Amino acid sequence: MIYFKARNRNPVAMAATLALATAPLAVQAQQSTEERLSALEAKLAEIQPQATGEEGFSFNAYARSGLLLDDDLQSASGGPYLTPAGSVGGAVGRLGNEPDTYLEAILNYKQVAENGTKSHYRVMIADSTSSSNDWTSEDGALNVRQAYVEFSDLASFSGIFKDASIWAGKRFDRDNFDIHWLDSDFIFLAGLGAGIYDIAWSDNVKSSFSLYGRSFIEFAADTDFVPEGSYSTDNIILTANNYAGNFQWMISGMKARDNDQRVVEGVTEAAETGIHTMLAYHGGSFFGVSDGNYKVAVMHGQGLGAETKNIGSDGDLHEDAVSTRFGVYGTTYLSDNWRLAPAILAETSKDRYLAGDEYQWLTFNTRLAHEIAANFEMQYEVSWQTMDITTMGYNGREDVDGDYSKFTIAPTFKPQVGGFWNRPEIRVFASYSTWDDALDSYAVGDALGADSDFESGQWTFGTQMEIWF
Amino acid sequence: MIYFKARNRNPVAMAATLALATAPLAVQAQQSTEERLSALEAKLAEIQPQATGEEGFSFNAYARSGLLLDDDLQSASGGPYLTPAGSVGGAVGRLGNEPDTYLEAILNYKQVAENGTKSHYRVMIADSTSSSNDWTSEDGALNVRQAYVEFSDLASFSGIFKDASIWAGKRFDRDNFDIHWLDSDFIFLAGLGAGIYDIAWSDNVKSSFSLYGRSFIEFAADTDFVPEGSYSTDNIILTANNYAGNFQWMISGMKARDNDQRVVEGVTEAAETGIHTMLAYHGGSFFGVSDGNYKVAVMHGQGLGAETKNIGSDGDLHEDAVSTRFGVYGTTYLSDNWRLAPAILAETSKDRYLAGDEYQWLTFNTRLAHEIAANFEMQYEVSWQTMDITTMGYNGREDVDGDYSKFTIAPTFKPQVGGFWNRPEIRVFASYSTWDDALDSYAVGDALGADSDFESGQWTFGTQMEIWF
Amino acid sequence: MIYFKARNRNPVAMAATLALATAPLAVQAQQSTEERLSALEAKLAEIQPQATGEEGFSFNAYARSGLLLDDDLQSASGGPYLTPAGSVGGAVGRLGNEPDTYLEAILNYKQVAENGTKSHYRVMIADSTSSSNDWTSEDGALNVRQAYVEFSDLASFSGIFKDASIWAGKRFDRDNFDIHWLDSDFIFLAGLGAGIYDIAWSDNVKSSFSLYGRSFIEFAADTDFVPEGSYSTDNIILTANNYAGNFQWMISGMKARDNDQRVVEGVTEAAETGIHTMLAYHGGSFFGVSDGNYKVAVMHGQGLGAETKNIGSDGDLHEDAVSTRFGVYGTTYLSDNWRLAPAILAETSKDRYLAGDEYQWLTFNTRLAHEIAANFEMQYEVSWQTMDITTMGYNGREDVDGDYSKFTIAPTFKPQVGGFWNRPEIRVFASYSTWDDALDSYAVGDALGADSDFESGQWTFGTQMEIWF
């Protein structure tokens, strides 16, 4: 309350008294406001990175789970690797073709040191089962797939190392990339080791180097070499991964000591060393024709490097094995609400496991989606694979030569329709699969085989969810 | 600092100058305060849902772990399913009667799309062991029990679907409910499939529909049908779950193709189909007598539906199997600090596994708690079960007819005493169990059997923690 | 906008009008500012504990993963327990000597009740494998090692219990402590039970009491006692852990009913009871000589207590077994950027498993680090162990008497160099190991054995990450 005597009629004094009488109220309130604002801003700055997962704990995941049934209401065979070519990586389209529950639970922990160096710990637990039951302790495969640490923004790194990061532990390589619709990586480099990413030779040119170890565990070995006939060794893989703009050139050499003592179908000619290389292009449009993206790559490997995708993971490879693989995919919108993702994956492999064998296959796949409503779209997939395989009796398999086709229609619900990489999705689907009889005899018990319930010219259907974040 | 020349004695000008000179300070400070407040409010609104788990990652769990010892300081047999009737779901009271460590770790991830649609991903990992050791890689049962996605608040859903949610994957059904003190669900519907919850026919009437698949894995089958004598199939369950106010009517039909080729004790009469239904009431008081809650339900099933709780999970059921089960429980306060939870569970089953068999049992259980201090209460449990079982030799079991009783006293510590559903609890307990000799011969190696260390008229004691959130 | 008629020349009125006209703006803005500030402060106070993990969910971990290779690029034997003495706890230095991926994922959940009582739920999942592969479902050992609840700040606890906390479930005891560089606890008390921590007799004197159960699962037993020759029992351990200032006195008694029926190398003389005690000092300097810390302890045990570290975990111990163990370590800085951590661990054990046996060993280990740059330091480790073991044929082992030495150099990267307990670390390393031939014959297939690839006078090298938080 401002009280002043009207009798003092000095206007200056009176005006000053009045104004200054109210001003302090305003000024005082501002001071405590200032302190409180600053305190709030400081606290928020402290907890924001932890609340958003930028620092401290954060969670990522991949999961798919669904029913794949034949018209007898029984689980059908399936999976992108169900064909004979699938046994050597020849994948077909995955939509309406997955009978399993596969998931990855990824726990991250990020810290920033006082000097600004960042560290990121990641552990990944995964499981895979084809059982529909809720209790799967006998049918599951829970295991740890990754546990590594990566340092970035290192305070003492400068020059060409300024943006480099270093890592050690067990991991999937950061730069692996895939053709999603075939559930096939172009490259899956993984194992236990250490490396450095992103040495920047110039603005546009950078390299990463790594050492990965993989284990070849208890394989049949020449009894002249090891009397008990069982041996284990390590495959040590050195890789240089180089980028110039959108181009990528990757080269790996590997050695698995004494793997040449491995016995494959009675023969001791497995590879002890290997070499693998890839040339790839990561395009920012749909082949220069429209908006979207595309990736194309050629992979070539010899000896232990002839497993062109899972680098260094196959110890059965012959010392003369040679493989060349080609992969390409693109994504684009045909119109406002039709989107398209075609893909091709093909490989030719000679002397892969046994002298004289030959594996040739080519897959063409297209995923088409029609975005109909805010939460609903119709997805279609057409998949065709041709293969010509001469096994020389490896793993008891017989030669096959023929084609496989699949067509799938999948009404799909999603929180927000639009884009190729939005998940989660809930689908119901129907698939029609057909293949040449000539494929039936590849291996006893395999999906397309004569002794399987799954027969050519068959409809399968089901429901599935898929999510990643 | 306000400086003005007193010589200009225009009072209006002077007053205006003064007031307006101080006002801007206040106004300026308000502007930056305004901006800062708005910025803070915006940031807080952004991180609040993630910090509280309303969006992004959140964690739920169930866990119990404890020692159950006899007076020789050795682990005693126990568990709510320890009696002969327990082999077909006849549970008794669980307090002071659990020898295991069982836990569920539930990881959630919630997202809200721009159009308001919400999605919720849940993965549950569980483990069960009776080993007290810290390393249980040989004795544990770690597995994934759930992995599903559920969409709610779908932007494109309206009318009767406005509050509906859809889901797919492997899950426990959302509307399962239980008699906690017996560790027995009324209904445990779970498996792999898809469904829709809460189609609202009117304000008070809603329905949910689901398809669940379950797996019958490698059971003994008629060699005329499958030469190797082992077969697997899927049980496909369709369910409609309907609510009108507090009333619930649930009906399920199921088919497991070729399960009628299953061999049970040399006979090929297993069911291929089944039907199951339940009528339940979810009361908001203690039977209308006092504050609290109660639930009562009658379940009836035939063929594969004769497993009245774990719907569709038992493939041994006979084609003529018929079961009727009744369950009821209530919770109420007898006074300010005495609370009571009585429960009854009973079932009659004919031709369950083999023609001519009969399983009849009734459990009466009461949990009583006396809240004594802020962190301490005394809990009591009285459990009585009568059973009359004619097995016809199923699983080598013999007929039994008799009673089982258990009395437990459990001094209990909790962070905040009060209510039936507050956890965690840390208990020490002593239990006295007694049963008729006639129950000793049911099965070789079972808990109450003649060859077990656990004998009628025995005290057991121990300690346990239980938590859920 | 302030509008006033200049014609009214009452200066008081005019000044008052002006000042009061602007003051309310300021006052009004302050009111809504006040409300908004208070609202922000309240919301922040609510979410802060959850964002920081003080309440709700939080994540802790330990992990190491690395390659340990010989000069053939094959995995080498290793581990701190690789020597003959390691079979009874005689650890050597771990740097550059670990061939495995071992990790712990710890999920915590903390709650505060209205009455202030706090509860903390902890579940720990762990895995161990020596495979370098990313898929280890056949080679891993994923299991749950802890699941317990602990209450603290109990509202009803006062007097000597005021700061006490109570717990139940399966856990590692809170007060276990270790010599990190040997990967050996002084004391590892763990299992399933309940206890109370920190009863405060006075400001400086406190005690904790616990009951832990451990399981002896399916051991060979006297067929006079149990015809099938296999038996299981529980080891029940009662412990009092007492602190007076920096001094600690721990005493445990244990009983494993019927363990005296266990058959060890044809003899039935295993212990049924045991006693264990430890006297320790936790120093706040480097032995009073410089800044740092040190710990020294003497452990003594008889019967089942003769396993001096993993209390109560070894049921093979002889009824006359007697062990005395000594451990000491210290940490200090020698200069600004050289730090040192020497350690000694030694034990003498008689009649440990078989009458007449004797196990004597002493390990001396030193870890030295030279902090060179913000992210880089050089670490060195020298480890020497002498042992003299007379086995009397236990587990088919032969007598050994000799020394083992290891020297390791490890260039190490860390986010922030400095201190003994900062992790994560990424290391590359080279180790040189040498030992007396006399150690080669201890056990068939053991790391230093004649039939192993690992030979005395050998270099090994590799890379490793280690992290904890």
PDB file of C-alpha atoms in Angstrom, chain A residues 2 4 6 8-9 11 14-15 18-19 22 25-27 29 32-33 36-37 39-40 43-44 46-47 50-51 57 102 107-109 111 113-119 121 123 125-128 141-151 154-157 166-172 188 190-194 211-217 231-234 236 255 257-258, chain C residues 10-13 15-20 22-23 26-27 30 33-34 36-38 40-41 44 47-48 51-53 57-59 61-67 69 71-76 99-101 103-105 107 125 127 129-139 142 373-376 413-417 423-428 453 463-469:
ATOM      1  CA  ILE A   2       1.405   3.298  -0.983  1.00  0.00           C
ATOM      2  CA  PHE A   4       1.730   9.538   0.836  1.00  0.00           C
ATOM      3  CA  ALA A   6      -0.867  14.971  -0.398  1.00  0.00           C
ATOM      4  CA  ASN A   8       3.730  17.850   0.145  1.00  0.00           C
ATOM      5  CA  ARG A   9       2.971  19.091  -3.212  1.00  0.00           C
ATOM      6  CA  PRO A  11       5.443  16.904  -7.853  1.00  0.00           C
ATOM      7  CA  MET A  14       5.622  12.755  -5.196  1.00  0.00           C
ATOM      8  CA  ALA A  15       6.074  11.127  -8.563  1.00  0.00           C
ATOM      9  CA  LEU A  18       5.213   6.674  -6.110  1.00  0.00           C
ATOM     10  CA  ALA A  19       7.200   5.198  -8.928  1.00  0.00           C
ATOM     11  CA  THR A  22       6.215   0.303  -6.803  1.00  0.00           C
ATOM     12  CA  LEU A  25       8.297  -4.658  -5.697  1.00  0.00           C
ATOM     13  CA  ALA A  26       8.858  -5.392  -9.345  1.00  0.00           C
ATOM     14  CA  VAL A  27      12.651  -5.424  -8.939  1.00  0.00           C
ATOM     15  CA  ALA A  29      10.265 -10.148  -7.550  1.00  0.00           C
ATOM     16  CA  SER A  32      14.137 -14.070  -6.893  1.00  0.00           C
ATOM     17  CA  THR A  33      12.610 -14.909 -10.246  1.00  0.00           C
ATOM     18  CA  ARG A  36      14.743 -19.439  -9.532  1.00  0.00           C
ATOM     19  CA  LEU A  37      14.871 -19.386 -13.320  1.00  0.00           C
ATOM     20  CA  ALA A  39      18.243 -22.794 -10.807  1.00  0.00           C
ATOM     21  CA  LEU A  40      15.544 -24.416 -12.937  1.00  0.00           C
ATOM     22  CA  LYS A  43      18.681 -28.561 -13.072  1.00  0.00           C
ATOM     23  CA  LEU A  44      16.955 -29.159 -16.366  1.00  0.00           C
ATOM     24  CA  GLU A  46      21.579 -31.628 -15.841  1.00  0.00           C
ATOM     25  CA  ILE A  47      18.743 -34.120 -16.144  1.00  0.00           C
ATOM     26  CA  GLN A  50      19.606 -38.618 -18.884  1.00  0.00           C
ATOM     27  CA  ALA A  51      15.874 -38.317 -19.440  1.00  0.00           C
ATOM     28  CA  PHE A  57      20.864 -45.571 -19.953  1.00  0.00           C
ATOM     29  CA  TYR A 102      13.418 -63.387 -33.069  1.00  0.00           C
ATOM     30  CA  LEU A 107      21.036 -51.871 -23.433  1.00  0.00           C
ATOM     31  CA  ASN A 108      23.205 -48.769 -23.898  1.00  0.00           C
ATOM     32  CA  TYR A 109      25.083 -46.654 -21.404  1.00  0.00           C
ATOM     33  CA  GLN A 111      28.990 -41.171 -20.478  1.00  0.00           C
ATOM     34  CA  ALA A 113      33.998 -37.263 -19.320  1.00  0.00           C
ATOM     35  CA  GLU A 114      35.013 -33.852 -18.022  1.00  0.00           C
ATOM     36  CA  ASN A 115      37.394 -33.467 -20.940  1.00  0.00           C
ATOM     37  CA  GLY A 116      34.535 -34.058 -23.384  1.00  0.00           C
ATOM     38  CA  THR A 117      35.453 -37.602 -24.414  1.00  0.00           C
ATOM     39  CA  LYS A 118      32.358 -39.724 -24.900  1.00  0.00           C
ATOM     40  CA  SER A 119      32.029 -43.407 -24.187  1.00  0.00           C
ATOM     41  CA  TYR A 121      28.757 -49.262 -23.777  1.00  0.00           C
ATOM     42  CA  VAL A 123      25.229 -55.058 -24.636  1.00  0.00           C
ATOM     43  CA  ILE A 125      20.837 -60.071 -25.711  1.00  0.00           C
ATOM     44  CA  ALA A 126      19.015 -62.016 -28.419  1.00  0.00           C
ATOM     45  CA  ASP A 127      16.640 -64.952 -28.640  1.00  0.00           C
ATOM     46  CA  SER A 128      15.227 -67.083 -31.404  1.00  0.00           C
ATOM     47  CA  ALA A 141      18.270 -69.681 -27.675  1.00  0.00           C
ATOM     48  CA  LEU A 142      18.805 -66.710 -25.384  1.00  0.00           C
ATOM     49  CA  ASN A 143      22.407 -65.472 -25.700  1.00  0.00           C
ATOM     50  CA  VAL A 144      24.581 -62.380 -25.604  1.00  0.00           C
ATOM     51  CA  ARG A 145      25.541 -61.227 -29.107  1.00  0.00           C
ATOM     52  CA  GLN A 146      27.359 -57.971 -28.370  1.00  0.00           C
ATOM     53  CA  ALA A 147      29.277 -56.390 -25.483  1.00  0.00           C
ATOM     54  CA  TYR A 148      31.601 -53.575 -26.468  1.00  0.00           C
ATOM     55  CA  VAL A 149      32.748 -50.094 -25.635  1.00  0.00           C
ATOM     56  CA  GLU A 150      33.339 -47.252 -28.107  1.00  0.00           C
ATOM     57  CA  PHE A 151      35.069 -43.929 -27.380  1.00  0.00           C
ATOM     58  CA  LEU A 154      38.494 -38.095 -27.678  1.00  0.00           C
ATOM     59  CA  ALA A 155      40.085 -35.019 -26.166  1.00  0.00           C
ATOM     60  CA  SER A 156      43.567 -36.009 -27.281  1.00  0.00           C
ATOM     61  CA  PHE A 157      42.594 -36.848 -30.877  1.00  0.00           C
ATOM     62  CA  ILE A 166      37.932 -46.414 -31.149  1.00  0.00           C
ATOM     63  CA  TRP A 167      36.269 -49.560 -29.880  1.00  0.00           C
ATOM     64  CA  ALA A 168      36.980 -52.971 -28.351  1.00  0.00           C
ATOM     65  CA  GLY A 169      34.883 -55.972 -27.406  1.00  0.00           C
ATOM     66  CA  LYS A 170      32.355 -58.192 -29.136  1.00  0.00           C
ATOM     67  CA  ARG A 171      30.202 -56.415 -31.684  1.00  0.00           C
ATOM     68  CA  PHE A 172      28.414 -56.159 -35.002  1.00  0.00           C
ATOM     69  CA  PHE A 188      27.798 -58.841 -41.747  1.00  0.00           C
ATOM     70  CA  ALA A 190      31.043 -59.337 -36.442  1.00  0.00           C
ATOM     71  CA  GLY A 191      33.079 -60.977 -33.730  1.00  0.00           C
ATOM     72  CA  LEU A 192      35.509 -60.024 -30.989  1.00  0.00           C
ATOM     73  CA  GLY A 193      38.222 -57.476 -31.493  1.00  0.00           C
ATOM     74  CA  ALA A 194      39.083 -53.807 -31.701  1.00  0.00           C
ATOM     75  CA  LEU A 211      40.646 -56.671 -36.159  1.00  0.00           C
ATOM     76  CA  TYR A 212      37.889 -59.222 -35.578  1.00  0.00           C
ATOM     77  CA  GLY A 213      38.383 -62.692 -34.149  1.00  0.00           C
ATOM     78  CA  ARG A 214      35.894 -65.482 -34.703  1.00  0.00           C
ATOM     79  CA  SER A 215      35.922 -68.998 -33.252  1.00  0.00           C
ATOM     80  CA  PHE A 216      35.836 -72.281 -35.152  1.00  0.00           C
ATOM     81  CA  ILE A 217      34.724 -74.592 -32.380  1.00  0.00           C
ATOM     82  CA  TYR A 231      39.976 -79.270 -33.061  1.00  0.00           C
ATOM     83  CA  SER A 232      39.233 -75.601 -32.427  1.00  0.00           C
ATOM     84  CA  THR A 233      40.935 -72.538 -33.780  1.00  0.00           C
ATOM     85  CA  ASP A 234      40.436 -68.818 -34.341  1.00  0.00           C
ATOM     86  CA  ILE A 236      41.596 -63.577 -37.295  1.00  0.00           C
ATOM     87  CA  LYS A 255      43.818 -66.506 -41.313  1.00  0.00           C
ATOM     88  CA  ARG A 257      45.593 -71.355 -38.120  1.00  0.00           C
ATOM     89  CA  ASP A 258      45.398 -75.109 -38.787  1.00  0.00           C
TER      90      ASP A 258
ATOM     91  CA  ASN C  10      -3.281  17.531  -9.788  1.00  0.00           C
ATOM     92  CA  PRO C  11       0.255  16.178  -9.685  1.00  0.00           C
ATOM     93  CA  VAL C  12      -0.436  13.696  -7.009  1.00  0.00           C
ATOM     94  CA  ALA C  13      -3.325  12.308  -8.870  1.00  0.00           C
ATOM     95  CA  ALA C  15       1.694  10.582 -10.625  1.00  0.00           C
ATOM     96  CA  ALA C  16      -0.363   8.122  -8.775  1.00  0.00           C
ATOM     97  CA  THR C  17      -2.362   7.297 -11.845  1.00  0.00           C
ATOM     98  CA  LEU C  18       0.721   6.729 -13.899  1.00  0.00           C
ATOM     99  CA  ALA C  19       2.632   4.683 -11.401  1.00  0.00           C
ATOM    100  CA  LEU C  20      -0.293   2.585 -10.435  1.00  0.00           C
ATOM    101  CA  THR C  22       2.147   0.502 -14.807  1.00  0.00           C
ATOM    102  CA  ALA C  23       2.605  -1.265 -11.499  1.00  0.00           C
ATOM    103  CA  ALA C  26       4.359  -5.685 -13.407  1.00  0.00           C
ATOM    104  CA  VAL C  27       2.439  -7.169 -10.509  1.00  0.00           C
ATOM    105  CA  GLN C  30       4.767 -11.475 -11.490  1.00  0.00           C
ATOM    106  CA  THR C  33       5.339 -15.881 -13.281  1.00  0.00           C
ATOM    107  CA  GLU C  34       5.113 -17.019  -9.675  1.00  0.00           C
ATOM    108  CA  ARG C  36       4.469 -20.825 -13.473  1.00  0.00           C
ATOM    109  CA  LEU C  37       7.740 -20.972 -11.571  1.00  0.00           C
ATOM    110  CA  SER C  38       6.141 -22.916  -8.772  1.00  0.00           C
ATOM    111  CA  LEU C  40       7.881 -25.842 -12.989  1.00  0.00           C
ATOM    112  CA  GLU C  41       9.685 -26.388  -9.692  1.00  0.00           C
ATOM    113  CA  LEU C  44      10.978 -30.885 -11.912  1.00  0.00           C
ATOM    114  CA  ILE C  47      10.720 -36.124 -12.319  1.00  0.00           C
ATOM    115  CA  GLN C  48      14.274 -35.436 -11.225  1.00  0.00           C
ATOM    116  CA  ALA C  51      15.529 -39.059 -14.565  1.00  0.00           C
ATOM    117  CA  THR C  52      18.682 -39.542 -12.491  1.00  0.00           C
ATOM    118  CA  GLY C  53      17.850 -43.083 -11.395  1.00  0.00           C
ATOM    119  CA  PHE C  57      14.755 -47.659 -12.838  1.00  0.00           C
ATOM    120  CA  SER C  58      18.551 -47.502 -13.077  1.00  0.00           C
ATOM    121  CA  PHE C  59      21.185 -49.634 -14.762  1.00  0.00           C
ATOM    122  CA  ALA C  61      27.026 -53.158 -15.363  1.00  0.00           C
ATOM    123  CA  TYR C  62      30.353 -54.915 -15.367  1.00  0.00           C
ATOM    124  CA  ALA C  63      31.800 -56.229 -18.612  1.00  0.00           C
ATOM    125  CA  ARG C  64      35.066 -57.397 -20.082  1.00  0.00           C
ATOM    126  CA  SER C  65      35.614 -58.777 -23.545  1.00  0.00           C
ATOM    127  CA  GLY C  66      38.797 -59.382 -25.414  1.00  0.00           C
ATOM    128  CA  LEU C  67      41.060 -61.510 -27.547  1.00  0.00           C
ATOM    129  CA  LEU C  69      46.154 -64.852 -28.697  1.00  0.00           C
ATOM    130  CA  ASP C  71      51.894 -66.058 -31.770  1.00  0.00           C
ATOM    131  CA  ASP C  72      50.038 -68.546 -33.970  1.00  0.00           C
ATOM    132  CA  LEU C  73      47.057 -66.197 -33.872  1.00  0.00           C
ATOM    133  CA  GLN C  74      45.124 -68.780 -31.886  1.00  0.00           C
ATOM    134  CA  SER C  75      43.328 -68.260 -28.605  1.00  0.00           C
ATOM    135  CA  ALA C  76      45.671 -68.838 -25.692  1.00  0.00           C
ATOM    136  CA  PRO C  99      40.486 -64.961 -22.631  1.00  0.00           C
ATOM    137  CA  ASP C 100      36.780 -64.539 -21.958  1.00  0.00           C
ATOM    138  CA  THR C 101      33.777 -62.313 -22.356  1.00  0.00           C
ATOM    139  CA  LEU C 103      29.439 -59.486 -18.180  1.00  0.00           C
ATOM    140  CA  GLU C 104      26.826 -58.548 -15.609  1.00  0.00           C
ATOM    141  CA  ALA C 105      23.704 -56.559 -16.430  1.00  0.00           C
ATOM    142  CA  LEU C 107      18.630 -53.721 -13.270  1.00  0.00           C
ATOM    143  CA  ILE C 125      21.883 -61.342 -15.239  1.00  0.00           C
ATOM    144  CA  ASP C 127      27.044 -64.424 -18.970  1.00  0.00           C
ATOM    145  CA  THR C 129      31.886 -67.411 -22.750  1.00  0.00           C
ATOM    146  CA  SER C 130      35.245 -67.899 -24.385  1.00  0.00           C
ATOM    147  CA  SER C 131      33.760 -67.909 -27.885  1.00  0.00           C
ATOM    148  CA  SER C 132      34.495 -64.910 -30.106  1.00  0.00           C
ATOM    149  CA  ASN C 133      31.367 -65.487 -32.171  1.00  0.00           C
ATOM    150  CA  ASP C 134      28.345 -63.222 -32.099  1.00  0.00           C
ATOM    151  CA  TRP C 135      25.939 -66.146 -31.707  1.00  0.00           C
ATOM    152  CA  THR C 136      26.752 -68.113 -28.547  1.00  0.00           C
ATOM    153  CA  SER C 137      23.533 -69.921 -27.649  1.00  0.00           C
ATOM    154  CA  GLU C 138      25.550 -73.162 -27.439  1.00  0.00           C
ATOM    155  CA  ASP C 139      28.619 -71.681 -25.793  1.00  0.00           C
ATOM    156  CA  LEU C 142      23.450 -66.705 -19.366  1.00  0.00           C
ATOM    157  CA  ALA C 373      47.868 -37.974 -22.124  1.00  0.00           C
ATOM    158  CA  ALA C 374      44.230 -37.051 -21.563  1.00  0.00           C
ATOM    159  CA  ASN C 375      43.102 -40.353 -23.054  1.00  0.00           C
ATOM    160  CA  PHE C 376      46.187 -42.541 -22.904  1.00  0.00           C
ATOM    161  CA  PHE C 413      42.930 -45.753 -23.850  1.00  0.00           C
ATOM    162  CA  LYS C 414      40.326 -44.288 -21.506  1.00  0.00           C
ATOM    163  CA  PRO C 415      37.898 -41.364 -21.689  1.00  0.00           C
ATOM    164  CA  GLN C 416      39.635 -39.701 -18.751  1.00  0.00           C
ATOM    165  CA  VAL C 417      42.972 -40.897 -17.483  1.00  0.00           C
ATOM    166  CA  ARG C 423      36.540 -47.321 -16.404  1.00  0.00           C
ATOM    167  CA  PRO C 424      35.955 -47.984 -19.285  1.00  0.00           C
ATOM    168  CA  GLU C 425      39.355 -48.916 -20.674  1.00  0.00           C
ATOM    169  CA  ILE C 426      40.365 -50.172 -24.113  1.00  0.00           C
ATOM    170  CA  ARG C 427      43.698 -51.950 -24.031  1.00  0.00           C
ATOM    171  CA  VAL C 428      46.105 -53.658 -26.349  1.00  0.00           C
ATOM    172  CA  ASP C 453      49.324 -75.543 -26.389  1.00  0.00           C
ATOM    173  CA  THR C 463      43.080 -56.487 -27.034  1.00  0.00           C
ATOM    174  CA  GLN C 464      40.441 -56.029 -24.352  1.00  0.00           C
ATOM    175  CA  MET C 465      37.789 -53.674 -23.073  1.00  0.00           C
ATOM    176  CA  GLU C 466      36.741 -53.438 -19.441  1.00  0.00           C
ATOM    177  CA  ILE C 467      33.910 -51.331 -18.038  1.00  0.00           C
ATOM    178  CA  TRP C 468      31.908 -50.965 -14.865  1.00  0.00           C
ATOM    179  CA  PHE C 469      29.444 -48.391 -13.571  1.00  0.00           C
TER     180      PHE C 469
END
